[in-house]
Amino acid sequence: MDLQFILDPYSCIMYITSYMLKSERAMSELLRKVAEESRGEDLKAKLTKVGSAFLNNRELSAQEAAWKQTSLPLHRASRARVFVNTAPKEKRVSMLKPQSVLQDMADEDDNIFCTSLTDRYESRPDILKDMSLIEFAATYKTGGQDVPDEVFDHIPDVRHSCDDQDATCSGETDEEDDKRYPPVITLLNDMGQMRKRKRHCIVRFHKEKTDGEERYRNLLMLYYPWRHEDVDLKAGFSLFKDHYDSVKDTVHVNEAKFSVHAEVIEEAYENLQRNGPPEDVWDSVAPNVEYQQAEQIAEGTTTQNDLPEENDRDNIDLAPHRNTNDQSELYRRFSTDLNTTSLTSSIYRSMMRSLNAAQMEVVRVHRKWCKDSIYALQHDQPVPQYTLFLSGPGGVGKSHVIKIIHHETIRLLQRLSGHYDPDELSVLITAFTGTAAFNINGMTLHSALGFGGGPKKSNEYKPVGSEKLHNLRLRLGKLKLLIIDECSMLGSDHLYHTHRRLEDICGTCDPDSRFGGVSILAVGDLFQLQPVGQRHVFDLPTDSYAKLHGSLWEENFTMMELTECVRQREDQDFAQLLLRMRTAECTEDDITVLKSRIISKTDPHYPSEVLHVFKTNREVDDHNKDHLQKLSTQHFHIQAIDTKKDIYTGLVDVGLYKTSNDRGLKETVSLAVGARVMVTVNIDVSDGLVNGALGKCRK
Ligand SMILES: Nc1ncnc2c1ncn2[C@@H]1O[C@H](COP(=O)(O)OP(=O)(O)OP(=O)(O)O)[C@@H](O)[C@H]1O
């Protein structure tokens, strides 16, 4: 550990700037390797790969790596910071109020911006009328976004512990201070309340250096009390400078409180600008580091070119998919299996031979699109887009057909177009639920497009951050076809979010484009399970912007229907009954047949071992408990262990919590050897550990 005190302001600035500008030798080496490896590829692909290596990797010191691995926080400040915008009113940027608030406002109401610090300062109560803007910003805060005071309770409040250089030292007791600056203030004009900070925060502002009217306006705005910005800053003078000259003593006193050591820092900064850094600065600022570096360079251990061959190869392992941060987890979600077909040639041929006429027609339509797309790719033309809804009742072979379509897309489009890259998917097969995704060897739509799970406050579309988007682009940037199975569960907002996310991924900015130009094959039966907590896919989405262009489903999708039931081919009567049930058109005979299958729990032939379906969780729990008790094998009760990470200290606390975010998981799970179990969340779709997967406990 290399700890050194840096007390001289100039050295401090040097240390920070030199640290920021320090070259990262290993990074340059990595980028050089990536560039070499992608030699021969087109410029865009090359740039993407180098960009990805640059964004996903960073050279770390051993200390920082260890620090990160142990989840210790990288920075912690005893002071909150606030920025005060001192620009003229017309140049200040304002934040729009949240959508939910704007929606409830009258159309003619133009009060659409959030209140700013200057608005609140103008509305401070009369008791604070002599307070300057900078002191107000440093003393009062609105909500609870600050670092909680308790976290730094051991640090004394500067207002009562300063040395004689610190003009904030008033020598006042807490009571006197509270009298002058009440702990809670109510703002005028119904602007709510503010709380006093336990200790002043650091105020950041733009400093006008050139000596002119703007500089005097800034000084008056920050350090001299005012109430109405338009009037009081000039206070009847024709120039800000004239007003400043008349009150400069007050301005200086207030400035001294908040700009401690300002002159020394400014002088050091100007010196640096004029003369550049002295060559030996690292020697005096961090002598040990300099010494070590000199030693290492002499030994040649830090020169990448001198590394032995195998170490060199290890270095290349820093490729994006080996990165362990959250963003690249998204990248790794797309396993390479998704880019390979699950059908062998003989299975594919036998599936093709068995297709009925309607199924064959769908395959033909798709095959034509594949051929057109290959032509377009080979001639640098835009790839055609289709949006198709493949419908039909249960058991008509919809999933069967999409397996063939997926296989053909990979075999034809991916391989023949000459644009094949194993890392990039040209077709992605998804389903709404984990079970359905597993059955077709795909992913869930949420996981594939990076839609967050868990409860949501609104159905508005939320774009992903730039790093997440970058990883999605690496995988899906060249997507041509998205297959969505079980689309009856897809809500109209889901569809809209899919459209927006694909637009973001493909970087499309054409307002007439849909789904980023990606073809969509939506497969399902709208008579089957409907969306949870959302409108049907054909309804208008609730997102305020989505309403501008009507229903994406109605406007874009054409339908092809399969009608021949293949699942119950041997029992046509039952197949027809199911078809009538689907559309709620059961006959009396159908009802009689169904009722004849009702069996009482007391019946000696009651199949108690089969899967039961109940309306409520309580009934499910009772049924499970009942069955478990009947098992005479050893019982186990497994207690949930939840972990919670403190956002300020980074420490992980282990305990039993009931959180709103635990997706209904139980605090205790009781099991016994021989008990049947069901997974109730998606753990790993590719492994079949999906919601609904069944198993049995064995010794
Ligand atoms: N042309 C076919 N020849 C032979 N078997 C087929 C054919 N089409 C479908 N099947 C079989 O019929 C069964 C039902 O097909 P599939 O699961 O694809 O139907 P589905 O329409 O997706 O049903 P659901 O809506 O219930 O998911 C499967 O076992 C599938 O292998």
XYZ file of C-alpha atoms and ligand atoms in Angstrom:
730
model
C 0.000 0.000 0.000
C 1.427 3.376 -1.011
C -0.023 6.112 1.200
C 1.341 9.611 0.986
C 0.095 12.929 2.272
C -0.186 15.640 -0.330
C -0.652 18.946 1.412
C 0.447 21.446 -1.189
C -2.511 22.502 -3.435
C -0.287 22.573 -6.515
C 0.958 19.015 -5.962
C -2.604 17.928 -5.362
C -3.722 19.239 -8.753
C -0.665 17.687 -10.404
C -1.324 14.318 -8.815
C -4.924 14.214 -9.978
C -4.298 15.436 -13.526
C -1.271 13.190 -14.027
C -3.277 10.237 -12.740
C -6.086 10.952 -15.174
C -3.704 11.290 -18.085
C -1.549 8.289 -17.189
C -1.103 5.981 -20.172
C -2.609 2.497 -19.943
C 0.028 0.293 -21.495
C -1.939 -2.959 -21.357
C -4.959 -1.289 -22.952
C -2.959 -0.125 -25.951
C -1.561 -3.637 -26.268
C -5.033 -5.170 -26.134
C -6.420 -2.746 -28.707
C -3.474 -3.466 -30.997
C -4.151 -7.223 -30.753
C -7.866 -6.783 -31.438
C -7.082 -4.612 -34.456
C -4.634 -7.234 -35.706
C -7.146 -10.042 -35.247
C -9.830 -8.221 -37.167
C -7.511 -7.516 -40.084
C -9.284 -8.305 -43.340
C -12.728 -7.402 -41.995
C -14.530 -4.312 -43.199
C -13.855 -1.019 -41.450
C -17.171 -0.950 -39.592
C -16.705 -4.448 -38.125
C -13.145 -3.581 -37.167
C -14.236 -0.394 -35.448
C -17.008 -2.224 -33.568
C -14.549 -4.809 -32.244
C -11.953 -2.263 -31.183
C -14.730 -0.124 -29.643
C -16.036 -3.116 -27.747
C -12.574 -3.994 -26.412
C -12.086 -0.379 -25.386
C -15.445 -0.053 -23.632
C -15.443 -3.432 -21.917
C -11.898 -3.501 -20.579
C -9.858 -1.317 -18.320
C -6.409 -1.708 -16.894
C -6.598 -2.124 -13.138
C -3.956 -2.026 -10.479
C -3.744 -5.154 -8.325
C -4.967 -3.087 -5.381
C -8.046 -1.844 -7.227
C -8.842 -5.351 -8.461
C -8.673 -6.703 -4.913
C -10.738 -3.777 -3.656
C -13.433 -4.444 -6.267
C -13.468 -8.186 -5.667
C -14.162 -7.599 -1.984
C -17.056 -5.234 -2.875
C -15.503 -2.314 -1.026
C -16.736 1.095 -2.167
C -14.347 2.964 -4.445
C -15.309 6.379 -3.217
C -16.976 7.736 -0.165
C -17.446 11.391 0.654
C -18.377 13.014 3.922
C -19.802 15.956 1.986
C -22.673 16.133 -0.462
C -22.173 18.313 -3.547
C -24.568 20.620 -5.295
C -24.198 22.551 -8.542
C -25.546 26.085 -8.739
C -26.250 27.277 -12.236
C -25.326 30.949 -12.347
C -25.966 31.424 -16.055
C -28.528 34.093 -17.051
C -32.116 32.880 -16.703
C -32.702 32.459 -20.430
C -29.623 30.253 -20.812
C -30.390 27.886 -17.926
C -31.637 24.404 -18.766
C -34.765 23.206 -16.947
C -36.001 19.675 -16.324
C -39.488 18.695 -17.458
C -41.837 17.472 -14.731
C -42.411 13.681 -14.764
C -44.935 12.338 -17.310
C -47.324 11.268 -14.532
C -47.525 14.878 -13.253
C -47.790 16.426 -16.728
C -50.674 14.120 -17.582
C -52.781 15.417 -14.685
C -52.184 19.093 -15.560
C -54.659 21.280 -17.439
C -53.814 21.761 -21.133
C -53.349 25.521 -20.744
C -51.107 25.182 -17.662
C -47.566 26.114 -18.764
C -45.916 25.366 -15.431
C -44.247 22.307 -16.921
C -40.736 22.524 -15.466
C -39.454 21.182 -12.153
C -38.589 23.840 -9.596
C -34.881 24.663 -9.477
C -32.602 25.713 -6.681
C -32.888 29.363 -7.762
C -36.726 29.103 -7.724
C -36.560 27.786 -4.180
C -34.071 30.461 -3.164
C -36.417 33.171 -4.474
C -39.183 31.610 -2.366
C -37.171 31.271 0.872
C -39.008 32.468 3.995
C -38.407 36.001 5.259
C -36.293 34.785 8.159
C -33.607 33.892 5.569
C -33.919 37.081 3.564
C -30.270 38.030 4.253
C -28.876 34.683 3.163
C -26.859 34.507 -0.054
C -27.640 31.939 -2.748
C -24.421 30.025 -2.111
C -25.123 29.749 1.602
C -28.705 28.684 0.923
C -27.485 25.932 -1.458
C -24.895 24.768 1.053
C -27.288 24.790 4.009
C -30.674 23.508 2.842
C -31.747 20.467 0.890
C -35.033 19.127 -0.424
C -35.625 15.336 -0.467
C -33.473 12.605 0.993
C -31.091 12.118 -1.941
C -28.109 13.167 0.151
C -25.751 10.781 1.820
C -27.642 10.194 5.083
C -26.171 12.254 7.872
C -25.862 9.189 10.148
C -23.299 7.612 7.819
C -20.782 10.300 8.687
C -21.934 11.072 12.202
C -18.405 10.634 13.525
C -17.185 13.572 11.427
C -17.574 16.837 13.324
C -19.724 19.572 11.820
C -17.467 22.152 10.257
C -19.630 24.979 11.530
C -18.496 24.197 15.065
C -15.013 22.873 14.540
C -13.229 25.106 12.097
C -9.907 26.765 12.517
C -9.603 30.503 12.364
C -9.107 30.489 8.602
C -12.551 29.079 8.078
C -14.967 31.950 8.068
C -17.935 29.593 8.500
C -16.861 29.209 12.089
C -19.415 31.345 13.818
C -18.813 30.146 17.335
C -22.581 29.713 17.667
C -24.198 26.920 19.626
C -26.590 24.526 17.896
C -29.604 26.338 19.375
C -28.428 29.740 18.175
C -27.673 28.366 14.770
C -31.099 26.685 14.592
C -32.741 29.968 15.524
C -31.012 31.793 12.689
C -31.364 28.915 10.241
C -34.370 26.783 11.257
C -33.990 22.982 10.809
C -37.071 22.928 8.537
C -38.250 25.840 6.412
C -41.521 26.256 4.534
C -41.031 27.932 1.179
C -43.353 30.644 -0.098
C -45.579 30.114 -3.159
C -46.490 26.541 -2.105
C -43.054 25.220 -3.001
C -42.943 22.776 -0.113
C -40.391 22.409 2.621
C -36.622 22.086 2.898
C -34.430 20.582 5.602
C -31.204 21.932 6.994
C -28.157 19.815 6.226
C -26.204 18.596 9.182
C -23.053 20.020 7.596
C -22.561 22.354 4.695
C -22.272 20.699 1.338
C -19.736 21.601 -1.337
C -21.151 24.071 -3.847
C -19.958 23.869 -7.431
C -20.485 26.719 -9.863
C -19.031 28.114 -13.025
C -16.467 30.829 -12.366
C -16.390 33.690 -14.829
C -12.750 34.694 -15.217
C -12.890 37.567 -17.679
C -13.469 40.886 -16.034
C -16.799 42.017 -17.428
C -20.477 42.435 -16.663
C -21.047 38.644 -16.607
C -18.489 38.211 -13.841
C -20.142 40.854 -11.632
C -23.575 39.360 -12.285
C -22.251 35.958 -11.136
C -20.663 37.370 -7.987
C -23.832 39.229 -7.044
C -25.993 36.224 -7.770
C -23.927 33.917 -5.578
C -22.765 36.091 -2.715
C -25.219 38.936 -2.280
C -28.768 38.265 -1.020
C -31.511 38.879 -3.590
C -35.179 37.990 -3.938
C -36.203 38.753 -7.528
C -33.469 37.858 -9.979
C -34.677 40.196 -12.737
C -34.739 43.276 -10.493
C -32.466 42.777 -7.476
C -29.225 41.811 -9.226
C -28.960 45.267 -10.732
C -30.911 46.980 -7.938
C -31.630 50.071 -10.033
C -28.017 50.516 -11.259
C -27.408 50.607 -14.981
C -24.483 48.122 -14.725
C -23.882 45.029 -12.566
C -20.419 46.441 -11.854
C -21.900 49.577 -10.270
C -24.091 47.476 -7.998
C -21.122 45.234 -7.141
C -18.951 48.250 -6.239
C -21.592 49.483 -3.816
C -21.860 46.147 -1.954
C -18.477 44.541 -2.513
C -17.628 44.288 1.225
C -20.591 41.981 1.805
C -19.744 40.026 -1.354
C -16.160 39.498 -0.166
C -17.194 38.307 3.293
C -19.617 35.766 1.810
C -17.151 34.688 -0.845
C -14.453 34.042 1.750
C -16.768 31.616 3.563
C -17.092 29.300 0.589
C -13.930 29.772 -1.448
C -11.296 28.751 1.070
C -7.747 28.772 -0.401
C -9.231 29.993 -3.679
C -6.291 32.267 -4.436
C -3.610 29.616 -3.842
C -5.432 27.094 -6.014
C -5.977 29.655 -8.739
C -2.324 30.636 -8.689
C -1.236 26.988 -8.946
C -3.638 26.439 -11.827
C -2.388 29.472 -13.716
C 1.187 28.363 -13.129
C 0.395 24.984 -14.617
C -1.264 26.575 -17.639
C 1.739 28.840 -18.218
C 4.681 26.484 -17.562
C 3.289 22.969 -17.925
C 4.054 20.258 -15.357
C 7.598 20.172 -13.962
C 9.330 17.006 -15.118
C 10.158 15.770 -11.639
C 6.680 16.242 -10.202
C 6.039 12.510 -9.710
C 9.259 12.280 -7.742
C 7.986 14.692 -5.161
C 4.315 13.735 -5.242
C 4.566 9.939 -5.259
C 8.224 8.962 -4.882
C 7.539 5.276 -4.180
C 5.467 4.817 -7.311
C 8.156 6.474 -9.397
C 10.809 4.290 -7.842
C 8.825 1.094 -8.449
C 8.073 2.044 -12.027
C 11.716 2.820 -12.703
C 12.668 -0.539 -11.189
C 10.073 -2.433 -13.217
C 11.039 -0.763 -16.460
C 14.679 -1.630 -15.737
C 13.655 -5.277 -15.170
C 11.407 -5.183 -18.206
C 8.385 -6.663 -16.396
C 5.877 -4.064 -17.509
C 6.738 -4.066 -21.179
C 4.064 -6.116 -22.892
C 6.319 -6.862 -25.867
C 8.698 -8.704 -23.570
C 6.063 -11.009 -22.122
C 6.477 -14.699 -22.859
C 4.145 -16.183 -25.500
C 1.651 -17.841 -23.125
C 1.190 -14.688 -21.037
C 0.524 -12.835 -24.199
C -2.290 -15.194 -25.027
C -3.711 -14.809 -21.527
C -3.904 -11.136 -22.151
C -6.159 -11.669 -25.158
C -8.622 -13.380 -22.844
C -9.700 -9.937 -21.807
C -12.165 -10.138 -24.721
C -15.649 -8.760 -23.965
C -17.275 -12.092 -23.181
C -14.762 -12.732 -20.388
C -15.557 -9.507 -18.639
C -17.369 -9.974 -15.360
C -19.277 -6.764 -14.967
C -23.067 -6.505 -15.169
C -23.125 -5.144 -18.685
C -21.204 -8.015 -20.190
C -23.485 -10.439 -18.345
C -26.003 -9.231 -20.893
C -23.538 -10.033 -23.678
C -22.958 -13.542 -22.325
C -26.690 -14.259 -22.086
C -26.679 -14.928 -25.802
C -25.050 -18.350 -25.812
C -23.383 -19.523 -29.003
C -26.032 -22.290 -29.195
C -28.522 -19.643 -30.287
C -26.560 -19.270 -33.466
C -26.640 -22.959 -34.283
C -29.573 -25.060 -35.343
C -30.862 -27.685 -32.952
C -32.016 -29.957 -35.809
C -29.805 -32.524 -37.451
C -30.138 -32.880 -41.231
C -32.075 -36.147 -40.945
C -34.532 -34.741 -38.349
C -34.982 -31.613 -40.485
C -35.686 -33.742 -43.595
C -38.230 -35.925 -41.802
C -39.942 -32.846 -40.311
C -40.128 -31.254 -43.755
C -41.613 -34.411 -45.270
C -44.369 -34.546 -42.649
C -45.554 -30.936 -43.076
C -49.179 -30.468 -44.089
C -50.139 -28.000 -46.847
C -50.798 -25.021 -44.563
C -47.558 -25.548 -42.641
C -45.656 -25.882 -45.924
C -47.093 -22.593 -47.178
C -45.721 -20.741 -44.137
C -42.297 -22.306 -44.647
C -42.397 -21.283 -48.337
C -43.231 -17.649 -47.531
C -40.325 -17.540 -45.135
C -37.953 -19.272 -47.543
C -38.723 -16.644 -50.193
C -37.878 -13.898 -47.690
C -34.594 -15.672 -46.912
C -33.672 -15.735 -50.601
C -34.601 -12.061 -51.093
C -32.582 -11.148 -48.020
C -29.509 -13.049 -49.220
C -29.733 -11.187 -52.550
C -30.069 -7.853 -50.709
C -27.098 -8.583 -48.455
C -24.930 -9.653 -51.340
C -25.787 -6.482 -53.272
C -25.582 -4.065 -50.342
C -29.294 -3.310 -50.500
C -31.692 -2.944 -47.549
C -32.937 -6.318 -46.309
C -36.716 -6.710 -46.851
C -38.897 -6.843 -43.751
C -41.959 -8.955 -43.025
C -44.212 -8.917 -39.977
C -46.288 -12.064 -39.800
C -48.668 -13.474 -37.232
C -48.782 -17.277 -37.377
C -51.985 -18.260 -35.641
C -53.979 -21.414 -34.955
C -55.381 -23.409 -32.058
C -53.234 -25.552 -29.746
C -51.620 -28.590 -31.339
C -51.696 -27.470 -34.989
C -47.901 -27.469 -35.172
C -46.978 -23.781 -34.739
C -43.886 -24.505 -32.661
C -43.055 -27.315 -35.066
C -43.022 -24.831 -37.969
C -40.891 -22.243 -36.192
C -38.215 -24.832 -35.470
C -37.984 -25.405 -39.237
C -37.996 -21.670 -39.957
C -35.205 -21.086 -37.430
C -33.178 -23.917 -38.938
C -33.631 -22.600 -42.476
C -32.736 -19.035 -41.521
C -29.468 -20.181 -40.001
C -28.713 -22.564 -42.866
C -29.659 -20.179 -45.686
C -29.438 -16.578 -44.564
C -26.571 -16.843 -42.157
C -24.319 -19.127 -44.144
C -25.048 -18.095 -47.728
C -25.154 -14.340 -47.369
C -21.391 -14.139 -46.774
C -22.058 -11.978 -43.700
C -21.708 -14.652 -41.064
C -20.180 -13.822 -37.707
C -20.615 -16.387 -34.908
C -20.985 -13.585 -32.356
C -23.828 -11.852 -34.159
C -27.307 -13.300 -34.379
C -29.269 -12.904 -37.585
C -32.259 -14.795 -36.188
C -33.356 -14.926 -32.585
C -35.958 -17.325 -31.315
C -37.791 -16.158 -28.200
C -40.908 -16.938 -26.232
C -42.811 -15.107 -23.600
C -42.408 -17.713 -20.844
C -39.345 -19.667 -19.787
C -40.987 -23.047 -20.449
C -41.988 -22.117 -23.991
C -38.519 -20.662 -24.613
C -36.876 -23.874 -23.432
C -39.151 -26.003 -25.657
C -37.961 -24.155 -28.756
C -34.321 -23.792 -27.618
C -34.673 -20.037 -27.334
C -34.593 -17.243 -24.793
C -37.328 -15.314 -23.054
C -38.147 -12.056 -24.836
C -37.416 -10.081 -21.656
C -33.987 -11.544 -21.230
C -33.092 -11.210 -24.921
C -33.996 -7.545 -25.235
C -32.802 -6.549 -21.768
C -36.211 -5.624 -20.377
C -35.948 -5.429 -16.598
C -38.103 -7.829 -14.581
C -39.887 -7.049 -11.348
C -42.737 -4.679 -10.573
C -42.993 -1.507 -12.642
C -44.542 1.821 -11.794
C -45.561 2.578 -15.346
C -45.675 0.999 -18.772
C -43.645 3.790 -20.369
C -40.700 2.610 -22.476
C -37.362 2.869 -20.668
C -34.259 2.964 -22.874
C -31.215 1.024 -21.647
C -27.969 2.744 -20.683
C -25.224 3.189 -23.264
C -23.056 0.264 -22.134
C -25.975 -2.170 -22.051
C -27.061 -0.920 -25.442
C -23.559 -1.392 -26.760
C -23.583 -5.047 -25.650
C -27.017 -5.583 -27.167
C -25.764 -4.055 -30.407
C -22.773 -6.376 -30.458
C -25.111 -9.376 -30.373
C -28.232 -8.162 -32.096
C -26.989 -5.291 -34.244
C -27.390 -7.418 -37.389
C -30.602 -9.177 -36.380
C -32.848 -9.857 -39.374
C -35.612 -11.966 -37.853
C -37.107 -12.072 -34.369
C -39.413 -15.006 -33.646
C -41.771 -14.568 -30.685
C -43.642 -17.706 -29.594
C -46.708 -17.616 -27.308
C -47.493 -14.118 -28.485
C -50.974 -14.204 -26.896
C -49.192 -13.271 -23.661
C -47.490 -10.341 -25.353
C -49.219 -7.104 -24.297
C -49.542 -4.041 -26.525
C -46.942 -2.242 -24.383
C -44.563 -5.213 -24.680
C -44.915 -5.025 -28.453
C -44.269 -1.283 -28.424
C -41.227 -1.742 -26.165
C -39.934 -4.443 -28.526
C -40.311 -1.986 -31.419
C -38.462 0.750 -29.523
C -35.703 -1.522 -28.248
C -35.041 -2.894 -31.737
C -34.972 0.677 -33.068
C -32.378 1.526 -30.408
C -30.317 -1.582 -31.131
C -30.375 -1.142 -34.896
C -29.837 2.614 -34.606
C -32.796 3.411 -36.849
C -33.981 6.984 -36.804
C -36.484 6.835 -39.670
C -39.899 7.701 -38.131
C -41.619 5.364 -40.611
C -39.479 2.391 -39.677
C -40.915 -0.327 -37.453
C -38.955 -2.694 -35.196
C -35.672 -1.268 -36.480
C -36.255 -2.955 -39.830
C -36.123 -6.419 -38.182
C -38.705 -8.934 -39.447
C -41.034 -10.250 -36.774
C -42.666 -13.662 -36.773
C -45.208 -13.649 -33.944
C -46.590 -17.099 -33.235
C -49.478 -18.006 -30.965
C -53.162 -18.316 -30.405
C -54.931 -15.196 -29.175
C -57.597 -17.449 -27.589
C -54.930 -18.833 -25.269
C -53.396 -17.130 -22.192
C -53.723 -13.381 -22.338
C -51.193 -10.758 -21.192
C -50.789 -10.261 -17.454
C -51.458 -6.667 -16.378
C -51.438 -5.345 -19.957
C -53.826 -4.795 -22.805
C -54.117 -7.334 -25.633
C -51.415 -7.101 -28.264
C -53.862 -5.655 -30.824
C -55.029 -2.832 -28.501
C -53.476 0.621 -28.325
C -50.412 0.758 -26.056
C -50.621 2.969 -22.957
C -47.222 4.623 -23.523
C -47.924 8.296 -24.258
C -45.637 8.459 -27.308
C -46.883 5.129 -28.678
C -50.383 6.555 -28.953
C -49.106 8.794 -31.721
C -48.954 5.930 -34.172
C -51.856 3.628 -33.304
C -51.683 -0.114 -32.837
C -48.431 -1.587 -34.144
C -50.173 -4.937 -34.404
C -53.179 -3.773 -36.429
C -51.072 -1.632 -38.743
C -48.240 -4.025 -39.487
C -49.068 -7.680 -39.029
C -50.624 -9.996 -41.593
C -51.980 -13.344 -40.453
C -51.457 -16.914 -41.636
C -53.449 -19.623 -39.912
C -52.896 -23.337 -39.274
C -56.112 -25.241 -38.654
C -55.355 -28.933 -38.884
C -54.928 -30.348 -35.399
C -51.874 -32.622 -35.320
C -51.563 -33.263 -31.583
C -54.881 -35.151 -31.235
C -54.749 -36.592 -34.751
C -55.800 -40.032 -33.440
C -58.836 -38.712 -31.552
C -60.747 -36.345 -33.812
C -63.782 -36.140 -31.487
C -61.644 -34.841 -28.646
C -59.793 -32.481 -31.024
C -63.111 -31.007 -32.231
C -64.364 -30.622 -28.648
C -61.206 -28.703 -27.757
C -61.678 -26.472 -30.806
C -65.229 -25.581 -29.668
C -64.006 -24.951 -26.115
C -61.385 -22.559 -27.455
C -64.040 -20.218 -28.817
C -66.562 -20.873 -26.004
C -68.925 -22.655 -28.402
C -69.372 -25.912 -26.469
C -72.493 -27.963 -27.215
C -74.609 -29.666 -24.530
C -72.950 -32.946 -25.511
C -69.491 -31.440 -25.011
C -70.461 -30.335 -21.504
C -71.840 -33.783 -20.714
C -68.589 -35.397 -21.941
C -66.469 -33.028 -19.854
C -68.627 -33.500 -16.746
C -68.343 -37.262 -17.101
C -64.627 -36.849 -16.305
C -65.222 -35.163 -12.933
C -63.908 -37.333 -10.125
C -64.423 -36.784 -6.419
C -61.497 -36.667 -3.964
C -63.078 -39.458 -1.995
C -63.228 -41.762 -5.026
C -60.830 -44.724 -4.556
C -59.553 -44.107 -8.120
C -58.828 -40.414 -7.487
C -55.406 -39.720 -9.119
C -53.862 -37.808 -6.217
C -50.355 -37.929 -7.754
C -51.181 -35.942 -10.895
C -50.473 -32.225 -11.223
C -53.248 -30.175 -9.568
C -54.228 -26.641 -10.541
C -55.704 -24.244 -7.951
C -57.006 -20.707 -8.025
C -55.131 -19.354 -4.986
C -51.680 -19.761 -3.435
C -53.254 -20.758 -0.129
C -54.946 -23.770 -1.761
C -51.624 -24.689 -3.388
C -49.803 -24.495 -0.028
C -52.464 -26.627 1.709
C -52.295 -29.254 -1.025
C -48.485 -29.391 -0.895
C -48.443 -29.600 2.915
C -51.007 -32.379 2.838
C -48.944 -34.418 0.397
C -45.691 -33.825 2.198
C -47.171 -35.028 5.468
C -48.169 -38.295 3.828
C -44.525 -39.035 3.009
C -42.848 -41.017 5.759
C -39.304 -40.197 4.579
C -37.079 -37.624 6.307
C -38.317 -34.027 6.026
C -36.092 -30.972 5.483
C -36.958 -27.321 6.046
C -34.745 -24.958 4.092
C -34.663 -21.385 5.310
C -34.149 -18.608 2.718
C -30.945 -16.589 3.101
C -31.222 -13.184 1.493
C -28.368 -10.758 1.124
C -28.569 -7.008 1.079
C -25.769 -4.720 -0.094
C -25.356 -1.393 1.652
C -25.192 1.217 -1.098
C -22.887 3.435 0.918
C -20.444 0.980 2.468
C -20.717 -1.787 -0.151
C -20.839 -4.311 2.689
C -23.038 -7.340 2.193
C -25.404 -8.093 5.016
C -26.867 -11.583 5.225
C -30.198 -12.130 6.899
C -33.821 -12.932 6.414
C -35.681 -10.042 4.814
C -39.115 -9.794 3.377
C -38.710 -7.538 0.397
C -41.197 -6.407 -2.189
C -38.716 -7.567 -4.789
C -38.402 -11.247 -3.874
C -40.837 -12.303 -6.624
C -43.033 -14.157 -4.098
C -40.307 -16.601 -3.073
C -40.984 -18.397 0.176
C -39.089 -17.813 3.412
C -39.013 -21.565 4.103
C -39.211 -24.435 1.655
C -40.151 -27.839 3.071
C -39.026 -30.951 1.216
C -38.860 -34.696 1.718
C -37.213 -37.533 -0.157
C -39.678 -38.632 -2.827
C -41.543 -35.299 -2.923
C -42.397 -33.850 -6.327
C -41.146 -30.301 -6.812
C -41.775 -27.532 -9.295
C -39.489 -24.604 -10.135
C -41.493 -21.367 -9.899
C -39.053 -18.843 -11.401
C -36.821 -18.922 -14.474
C -33.356 -19.853 -13.221
C -31.650 -20.914 -16.439
C -33.785 -21.208 -19.550
C -31.109 -22.956 -21.638
C -30.809 -25.600 -18.900
C -34.564 -26.139 -18.630
C -34.643 -24.683 -15.112
C -37.737 -22.672 -15.919
C -40.928 -21.694 -14.179
C -43.060 -24.877 -14.256
C -40.222 -27.426 -14.598
C -41.007 -30.571 -12.564
C -38.707 -32.863 -10.642
C -38.545 -35.307 -7.754
C -36.362 -35.187 -4.627
C -33.942 -38.084 -4.463
C -31.401 -39.106 -1.885
N -46.560 -31.947 -39.609
C -46.399 -32.607 -38.472
N -46.093 -33.911 -38.508
C -45.920 -34.607 -37.381
N -46.035 -34.112 -36.153
C -46.334 -32.805 -36.045
C -46.525 -31.996 -37.201
N -46.832 -30.747 -36.781
C -46.815 -30.795 -35.419
N -46.519 -32.015 -34.983
C -46.450 -32.470 -33.590
O -47.685 -32.111 -32.969
C -47.474 -31.727 -31.625
C -48.046 -30.346 -31.419
O -47.331 -29.429 -32.210
P -46.866 -28.003 -31.665
O -46.454 -28.109 -30.239
O -45.932 -27.459 -32.650
O -48.252 -27.248 -31.739
P -48.615 -25.777 -31.338
O -49.550 -25.290 -32.349
O -47.371 -25.018 -31.118
O -49.363 -26.023 -29.965
P -49.548 -25.011 -28.732
O -50.339 -23.849 -29.228
O -50.308 -25.850 -27.734
O -48.165 -24.656 -28.286
C -45.973 -31.782 -31.404
O -45.670 -32.999 -30.756
C -45.381 -31.736 -32.802
O -44.154 -32.429 -32.870
